[in-house]
Coordinates of C-alpha atoms in Angstrom, one line a residue:
Chain A
X621 CA -82.1 190.0 122.6
X622 CA -83.4 186.5 124.5
X623 CA -86.6 185.3 122.9
X624 CA -89.1 183.9 126.2
X625 CA -90.7 181.4 123.4
X626 CA -90.2 180.8 119.5
X627 CA -92.5 182.3 117.3
X628 CA -95.6 180.9 116.6
X629 CA -93.7 178.8 113.8
X630 CA -91.4 177.2 116.3
X631 CA -88.0 180.4 115.6
X632 CA -85.9 181.3 117.3
X633 CA -85.0 184.5 114.7
X634 CA -84.8 182.4 111.5
X635 CA -83.7 179.2 113.3
X636 CA -85.5 176.4 114.3
X637 CA -88.9 175.2 113.6
X638 CA -90.5 171.8 112.6
X639 CA -89.2 170.0 109.4
X640 CA -90.5 166.2 111.0
X641 CA -92.6 163.8 108.8
X642 CA -96.0 164.5 108.7
X643 CA -96.6 161.8 110.8
X644 CA -94.5 163.6 113.7
X645 CA -96.4 166.8 113.2
X646 CA -99.7 165.9 115.4
X647 CA -97.8 165.0 118.2
X648 CA -95.2 167.6 117.7
X649 CA -98.5 169.8 118.2
X650 CA -100.0 168.2 120.9
X651 CA -96.1 168.1 123.0
X652 CA -96.3 171.8 122.4
X653 CA -99.8 172.6 123.4
X654 CA -99.0 170.1 126.9
X655 CA -96.4 171.4 128.3
X656 CA -97.3 174.8 127.9
X657 CA -100.1 173.9 129.5
X658 CA -97.9 171.6 132.2
X659 CA -95.7 174.7 133.0
X660 CA -98.5 177.1 133.4
X661 CA -99.5 174.8 136.6
X662 CA -98.1 175.4 139.9
X663 CA -99.4 171.7 140.4
X664 CA -96.3 170.5 137.7
X665 CA -93.8 173.3 138.9
X666 CA -94.4 172.0 142.7
X667 CA -94.2 168.2 142.2
X668 CA -90.6 168.6 139.2
X669 CA -89.0 170.7 142.3
X670 CA -90.1 168.1 145.2
X671 CA -87.9 165.7 143.2
X672 CA -85.4 167.5 141.5
X673 CA -84.8 168.9 145.3
X674 CA -85.1 165.1 147.4
X675 CA -84.1 163.0 144.1
X676 CA -81.9 164.9 142.0
X677 CA -80.0 167.0 145.0
X678 CA -80.6 170.6 143.1
X679 CA -79.6 172.9 143.5
X680 CA -75.9 171.6 142.3
X681 CA -73.1 173.2 144.9
X682 CA -71.3 176.2 143.1
X683 CA -67.4 175.8 144.4
X684 CA -64.6 178.1 143.9
X685 CA -61.5 175.8 142.1
X686 CA -59.2 177.7 145.1
X687 CA -56.1 175.9 143.5
X688 CA -56.8 176.4 139.7
X689 CA -57.9 180.3 140.8
X690 CA -54.4 180.5 141.7
X691 CA -52.7 178.7 138.6
X692 CA -54.6 180.5 136.5
X693 CA -54.4 184.0 137.5
X694 CA -58.7 184.4 137.9
X695 CA -61.1 183.2 140.6
X696 CA -62.2 179.9 139.2
X697 CA -66.1 178.7 140.0
X698 CA -67.2 175.8 138.9
X699 CA -71.2 174.9 139.0
X700 CA -71.5 171.2 140.2
X701 CA -74.0 170.3 137.9
X702 CA -71.1 165.8 138.2
X703 CA -73.0 166.4 141.8
X704 CA -76.7 166.2 140.2
X705 CA -78.3 163.2 140.3
X706 CA -76.6 160.0 138.1
X707 CA -73.9 162.5 136.9
X708 CA -74.9 164.9 134.6
X709 CA -77.6 167.8 134.3
X710 CA -79.0 166.0 132.2
X711 CA -81.5 164.5 134.6
X712 CA -82.6 168.0 134.9
X713 CA -84.6 167.5 131.7
X714 CA -85.9 164.1 131.4
X715 CA -87.2 164.7 134.8
X716 CA -89.5 167.2 133.2
X717 CA -90.0 164.9 129.8
X718 CA -90.8 161.9 132.3
X719 CA -93.1 163.5 134.2
X720 CA -94.7 165.4 130.9
X721 CA -94.8 161.9 129.6
X722 CA -97.4 160.6 132.6
X723 CA -99.6 163.5 131.8
X724 CA -100.0 162.5 127.7
X725 CA -101.2 159.1 129.4
X726 CA -98.3 157.2 127.0
X727 CA -96.4 154.3 128.7
X728 CA -93.3 154.3 126.8
X729 CA -90.7 156.3 126.2
X730 CA -87.2 156.2 123.8
X731 CA -84.3 158.2 124.0
X732 CA -81.1 158.7 122.3
X733 CA -77.4 159.0 124.2
X734 CA -74.5 159.8 122.5
X735 CA -72.2 159.5 125.7
X736 CA -74.9 157.3 127.3
X737 CA -75.1 160.6 130.3
X738 CA -78.9 161.4 128.5
X739 CA -79.8 157.8 128.2
X740 CA -78.9 157.2 131.9
X741 CA -81.0 160.0 133.1
X742 CA -84.1 158.4 130.8
X743 CA -83.2 155.3 132.1
X744 CA -83.8 157.2 135.9
X745 CA -86.1 158.8 135.7
X746 CA -88.1 155.8 133.5
X747 CA -87.4 153.8 136.6
X748 CA -88.9 155.7 139.4
X749 CA -91.5 156.9 137.8
X750 CA -92.5 153.0 135.8
X751 CA -92.4 154.0 131.7
X752 CA -91.1 151.2 129.5
X753 CA -87.7 152.9 127.9
X754 CA -85.6 152.2 124.5
X755 CA -82.8 154.0 124.2
X756 CA -80.9 154.5 121.3
X757 CA -76.4 154.6 120.6
X758 CA -74.8 154.2 118.4
X759 CA -72.5 151.0 117.8
X760 CA -69.1 153.3 118.0
X761 CA -70.1 155.4 121.7
X762 CA -71.9 151.3 123.5
X763 CA -67.6 150.6 122.9
X764 CA -66.4 153.8 124.7
X765 CA -69.3 154.7 126.8
X766 CA -69.5 151.0 128.3
X767 CA -69.9 151.8 131.8
X768 CA -73.5 154.1 131.1
X769 CA -74.7 151.2 129.2
X770 CA -74.6 148.7 132.4
X771 CA -75.8 151.3 134.5
X772 CA -78.7 151.5 131.0
X773 CA -79.6 147.8 131.1
X774 CA -79.2 148.1 135.4
X775 CA -81.8 150.3 135.1
X776 CA -84.4 148.4 133.1
X777 CA -84.0 150.5 130.3
X778 CA -82.9 148.3 126.6
X779 CA -80.4 149.4 124.7
X780 CA -80.3 149.7 121.0
X781 CA -77.5 149.3 119.1
X782 CA -77.8 151.8 115.6
X783 CA -74.9 150.4 113.3
X784 CA -75.8 152.9 110.5
X785 CA -73.8 156.4 109.5
X786 CA -70.2 156.5 112.2
X787 CA -72.8 155.0 115.1
X788 CA -72.3 157.8 116.4
X789 CA -74.6 160.1 118.4
X790 CA -76.5 161.3 115.0
X791 CA -76.9 158.0 114.1
X792 CA -78.7 157.6 117.6
X793 CA -81.2 160.9 116.9
X794 CA -82.1 159.2 113.4
X795 CA -83.1 156.3 114.6
X796 CA -84.9 157.4 117.3
X797 CA -87.0 159.9 115.0
X798 CA -87.9 156.7 113.2
X799 CA -89.0 154.6 115.5
X800 CA -90.8 157.4 116.5
X801 CA -92.5 158.0 113.8
X802 CA -94.3 154.3 113.6
X803 CA -94.7 154.7 118.0
X804 CA -96.0 157.8 118.7
X805 CA -99.4 157.1 119.2
X806 CA -98.5 155.2 122.6
X807 CA -94.4 156.6 122.6
X808 CA -92.9 159.7 123.8
X809 CA -89.3 160.2 122.8
X810 CA -87.6 162.1 125.4
X811 CA -84.6 164.0 122.9
X812 CA -81.9 164.9 124.9
X813 CA -80.6 168.2 124.0
X814 CA -81.8 171.3 122.8
X815 CA -82.2 170.2 119.7
X816 CA -85.0 168.2 116.8
X817 CA -88.0 170.0 115.6
X818 CA -90.3 172.4 117.7
X819 CA -91.5 172.0 120.5
X820 CA -87.7 170.1 121.3
X821 CA -84.9 173.0 122.2
X822 CA -88.0 175.3 124.0
X823 CA -88.6 172.0 126.4
X824 CA -85.7 171.1 127.2
X825 CA -84.1 174.8 127.5
X826 CA -87.1 175.9 130.0
X827 CA -85.9 172.5 131.8
X828 CA -82.3 173.5 132.3
X829 CA -82.3 176.5 132.9
X830 CA -82.9 176.4 136.7
X831 CA -79.3 175.9 136.0
X832 CA -78.2 178.8 135.9
X833 CA -81.5 180.4 137.5
X834 CA -79.3 178.1 140.4
X835 CA -75.7 180.4 139.8
X836 CA -77.8 183.7 139.3
X837 CA -78.8 183.7 142.9
X838 CA -75.3 181.3 144.1
X839 CA -73.3 183.4 142.7
X840 CA -74.5 186.7 145.3
X841 CA -73.5 184.6 148.4
X842 CA -70.1 183.8 146.8
X843 CA -69.2 187.9 145.5
X844 CA -71.5 189.8 147.6
X845 CA -69.6 192.8 146.3
X846 CA -69.5 191.4 141.9
X847 CA -72.7 189.1 142.6
X848 CA -72.5 188.5 138.7
X849 CA -69.6 187.0 136.5
X850 CA -67.9 188.5 133.9
X851 CA -67.5 185.2 131.9
X852 CA -69.8 182.0 131.9
X853 CA -68.0 179.0 130.2
X854 CA -69.3 175.9 129.0
X855 CA -69.7 173.3 126.2
X856 CA -71.6 172.4 123.5
X857 CA -72.2 169.5 121.7
X858 CA -76.7 169.7 121.1
X859 CA -76.0 172.9 123.9
X860 CA -78.4 172.4 126.6
X861 CA -76.1 172.6 129.1
X862 CA -74.7 175.8 128.1
X863 CA -78.9 176.7 127.1
X864 CA -79.1 175.9 130.9
X865 CA -76.9 177.8 132.4
X866 CA -76.6 180.6 129.9
X867 CA -80.2 181.9 129.3
X868 CA -80.5 183.7 132.5
X869 CA -77.9 186.0 131.3
X870 CA -78.4 185.9 127.2
X871 CA -78.2 189.5 127.0
X872 CA -76.8 190.9 129.4
X873 CA -73.4 192.4 130.4
X874 CA -71.8 189.0 130.9
X875 CA -69.3 187.2 128.6
X876 CA -71.1 183.9 127.4
X877 CA -68.7 181.1 126.2
X878 CA -69.9 177.9 124.6
X879 CA -66.9 175.8 123.5
X880 CA -67.2 173.5 120.9
X881 CA -65.1 170.2 120.0
X882 CA -62.7 170.9 117.8
X883 CA -61.4 167.0 117.9
X884 CA -58.1 166.5 115.2
X885 CA -58.1 170.4 114.9
X886 CA -60.4 172.3 112.5
X887 CA -58.4 172.8 110.3
X888 CA -58.6 168.8 110.0
X889 CA -62.1 168.7 109.2
X890 CA -62.5 165.8 111.9
X891 CA -64.4 167.8 114.7
X892 CA -68.0 168.6 115.6
X893 CA -67.3 172.4 115.9
X894 CA -70.9 172.9 113.7
X895 CA -71.3 176.5 115.4
X896 CA -67.4 177.6 114.5
X897 CA -67.0 176.0 111.9
X898 CA -70.5 174.9 109.8
X899 CA -73.2 176.9 107.7
X900 CA -76.6 176.8 108.2
X901 CA -79.1 174.0 107.2
X902 CA -81.9 171.5 108.4
X903 CA -80.9 168.7 111.0
X904 CA -83.4 166.1 112.3
X905 CA -85.9 169.0 112.3
X906 CA -84.7 172.0 113.2
X907 CA -83.0 174.7 110.5
X908 CA -79.6 175.5 112.6
X909 CA -76.3 175.3 112.1
X910 CA -74.7 172.1 111.3
X911 CA -71.6 170.0 109.4
X912 CA -72.7 169.9 105.7
X913 CA -70.5 169.2 101.9
X914 CA -71.5 171.0 98.7
X915 CA -74.1 168.9 98.1
X916 CA -76.1 168.8 101.7
X917 CA -75.3 165.7 103.1
X918 CA -74.4 166.2 107.0
X919 CA -70.7 164.9 107.2
X920 CA -70.0 162.6 110.4
X921 CA -68.3 164.8 112.9
X922 CA -65.4 163.9 114.8
X923 CA -64.8 164.2 118.6
X924 CA -63.2 162.5 121.7
X925 CA -66.4 163.2 123.2
X926 CA -69.1 161.4 122.2
X927 CA -71.6 163.7 123.7
X928 CA -70.1 166.2 121.5
X929 CA -70.0 163.9 119.1
X930 CA -72.7 165.6 117.0
X931 CA -72.5 167.4 113.4
X932 CA -75.5 170.2 114.6
X933 CA -76.5 172.1 117.6
X934 CA -79.4 173.5 119.0
X935 CA -81.4 176.8 116.8
X936 CA -81.2 178.6 119.8
X937 CA -77.4 178.6 120.0
X938 CA -77.3 179.3 116.3
X939 CA -79.4 182.2 117.3
X940 CA -77.2 183.6 119.4
X941 CA -74.2 183.3 117.3
X942 CA -75.8 185.3 114.6
X943 CA -77.3 187.6 117.1
X944 CA -74.0 188.3 118.4
X945 CA -75.4 187.5 121.8
X946 CA -72.8 184.1 123.0
X947 CA -68.9 184.0 122.1
X948 CA -68.6 180.5 120.0
X949 CA -64.7 179.0 120.6
X950 CA -63.2 175.1 120.2
X951 CA -61.2 173.0 121.7
X952 CA -59.3 169.6 120.3
X953 CA -59.0 166.0 121.7
X954 CA -55.9 166.6 123.4
X955 CA -56.4 170.0 124.6
X956 CA -59.3 168.3 126.3
X957 CA -57.7 165.2 127.7
X958 CA -55.0 167.8 129.5
X959 CA -57.8 169.6 130.8
X960 CA -59.0 166.0 132.5
X961 CA -55.9 165.4 134.6
X962 CA -55.9 169.1 135.4
X963 CA -58.9 168.9 137.2
X964 CA -58.5 165.3 138.7
X965 CA -54.3 166.9 139.7
X966 CA -55.6 169.9 141.5
X967 CA -58.6 169.8 142.3
X968 CA -59.9 166.4 143.1
X969 CA -62.6 166.3 140.7
X970 CA -62.4 164.1 136.7
X971 CA -64.6 166.1 134.5
X972 CA -66.2 164.7 131.6
X973 CA -64.6 164.7 128.6
X974 CA -67.4 167.2 127.1
X975 CA -67.3 169.3 129.9
X976 CA -63.3 170.1 130.2
X977 CA -63.3 171.6 127.2
X978 CA -65.0 174.0 128.8
X979 CA -62.1 174.4 132.0
X980 CA -59.4 173.7 128.7
X981 CA -61.0 176.8 126.7
X982 CA -60.1 178.4 130.1
X983 CA -56.8 177.5 130.6
X984 CA -55.9 178.6 127.5
X985 CA -57.7 181.4 127.5
X986 CA -56.0 182.8 130.5
X987 CA -53.6 185.4 130.0
X988 CA -56.7 187.0 128.7
X989 CA -58.9 186.6 132.1
X990 CA -56.8 187.7 134.7
X991 CA -59.0 188.7 138.1
X992 CA -62.0 187.8 136.0
X993 CA -64.3 186.2 137.9
X994 CA -65.3 183.3 135.1
X995 CA -67.7 180.4 136.3
X996 CA -67.6 176.8 134.3
X997 CA -70.6 174.5 133.9
X998 CA -68.9 171.1 134.8
X999 CA -71.4 169.5 133.3
X1000 CA -71.0 166.1 134.1
X1001 CA -68.4 163.4 135.6
X1002 CA -66.1 161.5 134.0
X1003 CA -65.8 158.2 135.7
X1004 CA -67.1 156.7 131.8
X1005 CA -64.2 158.5 130.0
X1006 CA -61.8 156.5 132.5
X1007 CA -60.7 153.7 131.1
X1008 CA -61.6 155.5 127.1
X1009 CA -58.6 158.0 128.2
X1010 CA -56.1 155.9 130.1
X1011 CA -56.5 152.1 128.3
X1012 CA -58.1 149.2 129.5
X1013 CA -56.2 148.1 131.9
X1014 CA -54.4 150.0 133.8
Chain B
X1169 CA -98.0 152.0 89.7
X1170 CA -95.4 154.3 90.5
X1171 CA -91.7 153.3 91.5
X1172 CA -89.6 154.6 93.7
X1173 CA -85.9 154.5 92.8
X1174 CA -82.8 156.0 94.1
X1175 CA -81.1 157.5 91.6
X1176 CA -77.5 156.1 91.2
X1177 CA -77.8 152.5 91.6
X1178 CA -76.6 150.1 90.9
X1179 CA -74.1 153.3 89.8
X1180 CA -75.0 156.6 88.4
X1181 CA -73.9 155.5 84.5
X1182 CA -76.3 152.3 85.0
X1183 CA -79.1 154.3 86.9
X1184 CA -81.1 155.0 84.1
X1185 CA -81.2 151.1 82.4
X1186 CA -83.3 150.3 85.1
X1187 CA -85.8 153.2 85.2
X1188 CA -86.6 152.2 81.5
X1189 CA -86.7 148.4 82.0
X1190 CA -89.2 150.0 84.8
X1191 CA -90.8 151.9 82.3
X1192 CA -91.1 148.6 79.7
X1193 CA -93.0 146.6 82.5
X1194 CA -95.6 149.2 82.8
X1195 CA -94.3 151.8 85.2
X1196 CA -96.8 154.8 84.7
X1197 CA -94.6 157.2 86.6
X1198 CA -91.0 157.8 88.9
X1199 CA -90.3 158.5 91.6
X1200 CA -86.7 159.4 91.9
X1201 CA -85.3 159.6 94.8
X1202 CA -82.3 162.1 95.7
X1203 CA -79.8 159.7 97.9
X1204 CA -80.2 161.7 101.7
X1205 CA -77.3 160.2 104.2
X1206 CA -79.5 160.7 106.2
X1207 CA -83.0 160.3 105.8
X1208 CA -85.7 159.9 109.0
X1209 CA -88.7 158.7 107.0
X1210 CA -86.6 155.9 105.6
X1211 CA -86.5 152.3 106.8
X1212 CA -83.1 150.4 106.0
X1213 CA -83.9 149.4 102.4
X1214 CA -84.2 152.7 101.4
X1215 CA -80.9 154.2 103.6
X1216 CA -79.0 151.2 102.4
X1217 CA -79.7 152.3 99.1
X1218 CA -79.1 156.1 100.1
X1219 CA -75.8 155.1 101.4
X1220 CA -74.3 152.3 98.2
X1221 CA -75.7 155.9 96.0
X1222 CA -73.7 158.1 97.5
X1223 CA -70.9 156.0 97.5
X1224 CA -71.4 155.4 93.6
X1225 CA -70.8 159.0 93.2
X1226 CA -74.8 160.4 93.3
X1227 CA -76.1 163.7 95.2
X1228 CA -78.3 165.9 94.2
X1229 CA -77.1 167.0 91.1
X1230 CA -76.3 163.5 89.5
X1231 CA -79.4 163.1 90.5
X1232 CA -81.2 165.5 88.6
X1233 CA -79.0 164.9 85.6
X1234 CA -80.8 161.4 86.5
X1235 CA -84.0 162.5 86.4
X1236 CA -83.1 164.5 83.0
X1237 CA -82.2 161.2 81.5
X1238 CA -85.0 159.6 82.7
X1239 CA -87.5 162.1 81.4
X1240 CA -86.6 162.3 78.4
X1241 CA -86.0 158.6 77.2
X1242 CA -88.8 157.1 78.9
X1243 CA -91.3 159.3 78.9
X1244 CA -92.8 158.9 81.5
X1245 CA -94.2 161.7 84.2
X1246 CA -91.7 162.0 86.8
X1247 CA -91.2 163.3 90.4
X1248 CA -88.5 163.8 92.5
X1249 CA -88.6 162.8 96.4
X1250 CA -85.5 164.0 99.0
X1251 CA -85.4 165.9 101.8
X1252 CA -85.0 169.3 102.6
X1253 CA -81.5 169.8 103.5
X1254 CA -80.6 168.9 99.3
X1255 CA -82.5 171.9 98.7
X1256 CA -80.9 174.2 100.6
X1257 CA -77.5 173.6 100.1
X1258 CA -78.6 173.7 95.8
X1259 CA -80.7 176.8 96.8
X1260 CA -84.4 176.8 96.9
X1261 CA -84.4 178.3 93.5
X1262 CA -81.4 177.0 91.4
X1263 CA -83.1 173.8 92.7
X1264 CA -86.6 174.4 91.5
X1265 CA -85.2 175.8 87.8
X1266 CA -82.7 172.2 87.7
X1267 CA -86.1 170.3 87.9
X1268 CA -87.4 172.3 85.6
X1269 CA -85.0 172.2 83.0
X1270 CA -85.1 167.8 83.2
X1271 CA -88.7 167.9 82.8
X1272 CA -90.1 167.1 86.3
X1273 CA -93.2 167.4 87.0
X1274 CA -93.8 167.7 90.8
X1275 CA -91.6 167.4 94.2
X1276 CA -92.2 165.2 97.2
X1277 CA -89.5 166.2 100.6
X1278 CA -90.0 163.5 103.0
X1279 CA -89.6 166.3 105.9
X1280 CA -91.6 168.6 104.9
X1281 CA -94.7 169.0 106.7
X1282 CA -97.7 171.6 105.1
X1283 CA -96.2 174.2 107.9
X1284 CA -92.7 174.5 106.7
X1285 CA -94.1 174.7 102.8
X1286 CA -95.2 178.1 101.9
X1287 CA -91.6 179.4 100.4
X1288 CA -91.3 175.8 98.6
X1289 CA -93.7 176.2 97.0
X1290 CA -94.0 179.8 95.7
X1291 CA -90.3 178.6 94.2
X1292 CA -91.8 175.3 92.9
X1293 CA -95.0 177.2 91.2
X1294 CA -93.2 179.4 89.6
X1295 CA -91.3 176.5 87.4
X1296 CA -94.7 174.9 86.9
X1297 CA -93.8 172.2 89.4
X1298 CA -95.2 171.8 92.3
X1299 CA -94.6 170.8 96.2
X1300 CA -96.8 167.8 96.9
X1301 CA -97.6 167.0 100.5
X1302 CA -98.5 164.1 102.9
X1303 CA -101.6 163.3 104.9
X1304 CA -100.4 160.3 107.4
X1305 CA -102.5 158.0 109.4
X1306 CA -102.3 160.9 112.9
X1307 CA -103.3 164.0 110.3
X1308 CA -105.8 165.8 111.9
X1309 CA -109.2 167.2 110.4
X1310 CA -107.3 170.8 110.6
X1311 CA -104.2 169.7 109.2
X1312 CA -106.0 168.3 106.5
X1313 CA -107.5 171.3 105.8
X1314 CA -104.3 173.0 105.7
X1315 CA -102.7 170.2 103.2
X1316 CA -105.8 170.8 100.6
X1317 CA -106.0 174.6 101.1
X1318 CA -102.3 174.6 100.0
X1319 CA -102.9 173.1 96.5
X1320 CA -100.7 170.1 96.2
X1321 CA -100.7 168.8 92.7
X1322 CA -101.4 165.4 94.8
X1323 CA -101.3 164.2 98.4
X1324 CA -99.0 161.6 98.5
X1325 CA -101.7 159.3 101.5
X1326 CA -99.2 157.6 104.2
X1327 CA -100.4 154.4 104.2
X1328 CA -99.0 153.2 107.2
X1329 CA -97.5 154.2 110.7
X1330 CA -93.2 154.1 110.7
X1331 CA -91.1 154.4 108.2
X1332 CA -91.0 153.4 104.5
X1333 CA -89.9 149.4 104.7
X1334 CA -91.6 145.8 103.8
X1335 CA -94.6 145.0 105.6
X1336 CA -95.7 141.4 106.3
X1337 CA -99.6 142.8 106.0
X1338 CA -101.1 145.2 104.5
X1339 CA -102.1 148.3 106.3
X1340 CA -105.9 148.8 107.7
X1341 CA -105.7 152.3 107.9
X1342 CA -105.4 153.4 103.8
X1343 CA -108.9 152.7 103.2
X1344 CA -110.3 155.2 105.7
X1345 CA -107.4 157.6 105.2
X1346 CA -108.4 157.7 101.5
X1347 CA -112.7 158.5 102.3
X1348 CA -110.9 161.6 104.4
X1349 CA -109.1 163.1 102.1
X1350 CA -112.3 162.5 98.5
X1351 CA -114.1 164.6 101.4
X1352 CA -112.2 167.2 101.6
X1353 CA -111.0 167.4 97.6
X1354 CA -110.7 166.3 94.8
X1355 CA -106.9 166.6 94.5
X1356 CA -105.1 163.0 92.8
X1357 CA -104.2 160.9 95.9
X1358 CA -101.1 158.4 96.2
X1359 CA -101.0 155.9 98.7
X1360 CA -97.8 154.8 99.3
X1361 CA -95.2 153.4 102.5
X1362 CA -95.3 150.0 103.5
X1363 CA -96.1 148.9 100.3
X1364 CA -94.2 145.8 99.5
X1365 CA -96.3 143.3 97.8
X1366 CA -98.5 142.6 95.3
X1367 CA -101.2 142.0 96.6
X1368 CA -100.4 144.4 98.6
X1369 CA -100.7 147.7 95.8
X1370 CA -104.3 145.9 94.7
X1371 CA -106.1 146.6 98.2
X1372 CA -104.8 150.4 97.8
X1373 CA -105.5 151.2 93.9
X1374 CA -109.3 150.1 95.0
X1375 CA -109.3 153.6 96.6
X1376 CA -106.0 155.5 95.7
X1377 CA -105.8 156.9 91.9
X1378 CA -101.8 156.0 92.3
X1379 CA -99.6 153.6 94.6
X1380 CA -95.8 154.1 95.1
X1381 CA -93.9 150.6 95.8
X1382 CA -90.0 151.3 97.4
X1383 CA -88.6 149.3 99.3
X1384 CA -88.8 146.4 97.8
X1385 CA -88.3 147.3 94.3
X1386 CA -84.9 149.3 95.7
X1387 CA -84.8 145.6 97.5
X1388 CA -84.0 143.5 94.0
X1389 CA -81.5 146.4 93.2
X1390 CA -79.3 145.6 96.1
X1391 CA -79.7 142.4 95.6
X1392 CA -79.0 141.9 92.5
X1393 CA -74.8 141.0 91.1
X1394 CA -75.1 143.3 88.5
X1395 CA -77.0 146.4 86.4
X1396 CA -78.3 143.3 83.7
X1397 CA -79.2 141.0 86.8
X1398 CA -81.2 144.4 88.7
X1399 CA -82.8 145.3 85.6
X1400 CA -84.5 142.1 85.0
X1401 CA -85.2 141.8 89.3
X1402 CA -86.8 145.0 88.4
X1403 CA -89.0 144.3 85.1
X1404 CA -90.9 141.1 86.2
X1405 CA -90.9 142.9 89.9
X1406 CA -92.9 145.8 88.3
X1407 CA -94.9 144.3 86.0
X1408 CA -96.1 141.9 88.4
X1409 CA -96.9 145.4 90.9
X1410 CA -98.5 146.9 87.8
X1411 CA -101.0 143.9 86.7
X1412 CA -102.1 144.0 90.2
X1413 CA -102.7 147.7 90.5
X1414 CA -104.2 147.5 86.8
X1415 CA -106.5 144.5 88.3
X1416 CA -107.8 146.5 90.5
X1417 CA -108.4 149.8 89.0
X1418 CA -112.3 151.0 88.4
X1419 CA -112.0 154.4 86.6

């Protein structure tokens, strides 16, 4: 069963909640009530919808990938979030939260970023609304996603390198939360996925569900006889693009598949597949599935894709998994890279490494999907990954 | 004067020596820190301490073994400081059993607000252990009442906004914050976070019943070249803090 809102304790069945330092709790309470008010306010929606239409470029198209459909023996559609302004779905969330920041009378924004897509989307919204912005990014990610670092700086954002841990997304989230503990009076934390303490998973889901809602009306134009696809596939790191496209379909007869990062392979322990291979616990303020050792220490994840290189996942996904509402699978680094090349060569689209995990799973599973209508959330474009995949001097 | 120290520094086998030195220097009790790899409430010093202790083989089980030794050798009341996930992984009941057998008197969980505390409080109280709750400069009156209503063994007043770590100047929040709590309850109050000089401890001790000093002491251990050096540095540091705290004690 789909839950419209988490319960009064911020839980989706057992998952979610607020495992946050007391210093932040009043801000989380304020955020919940301010968002609830804004979300019920037609003026807020009018302002956000106008920005999404005229500035972000929504609705994003749904494209039938004809050559790949023939190759796979199914009807493959791509929901083109890569065509949204800044090149990924992340902007749906940052526009909404930046407007909310304005409503709350806060002047400074902080964010974390892994692949840099959420950082760029936050920097963009802040430039547009004249807000001061600081983005925390792991030093390893700064290296492998250099293009996005340049973009953020050009947009007037300060990018702060995080050197703790493995220097990836987990460490960037922790650093942003530590900043917020000190700065909460004048600062809003625009978290980048459906993770963190309540109300963040709920807010980000509400702001991202536009993807699935658009898809519902677009598919009836594409496939008048089969307006509901047989299957919707999306990659899952923290899980915001998957949540956005799945949510309107949860509990229907549409099969939903979330694809996590298997990294070097699940058997190596070097992966980011918290739902497929992790266990329940608390990470970054939320009860969810995560990668941890037998002493409750959170493990470093591994994925070639910085956006999926995270040892936790949004708590509502943990709920979906346990309730059997969504199926979760995983794809290795090598399979994802092959899928980037495949989509580039057959459809002329270079996808983000993150999104390529979803395509790789469809390619692998195609034999079991003959004749089906399958939609992939193409959550981001791959310009940022080209250098990493091909090497610097090609 | 209540020192915080990460359990397992400089190594698990030398950890108790450091607590003994602090007890000899006049510490009134201890906050024994379970090292954690992702401590959201801690600044760079305690993060580094946690990483080093984990590398040296510490963790929740080793940390509780150290707690047991500290309680039996130093004979000072000791509380456990941890984050929630190591407790969940061990199981709340198993963790509470182990703290009780080790002789710990209470547990502080940095990422556990009163909103999520009920199941922990119940498990701890059944074994005669308390769950400490926090009040921050941002805490509202409504939240303060909920914290008081949960009947913690003592209340941890977060002296300053921000994570743990050293500060150049004393917090200007602490007096007002302690006064707010005193209006509602007689529960003992300890002050911590950002207290990193004897002068700052002195300011906090004028209003609070106990003062926690963490990062400034942990820094001494991280900078020491060996366990003996760390114990000596801690002895003189804790002596200075203890003197500053006693100088201002009126009760």
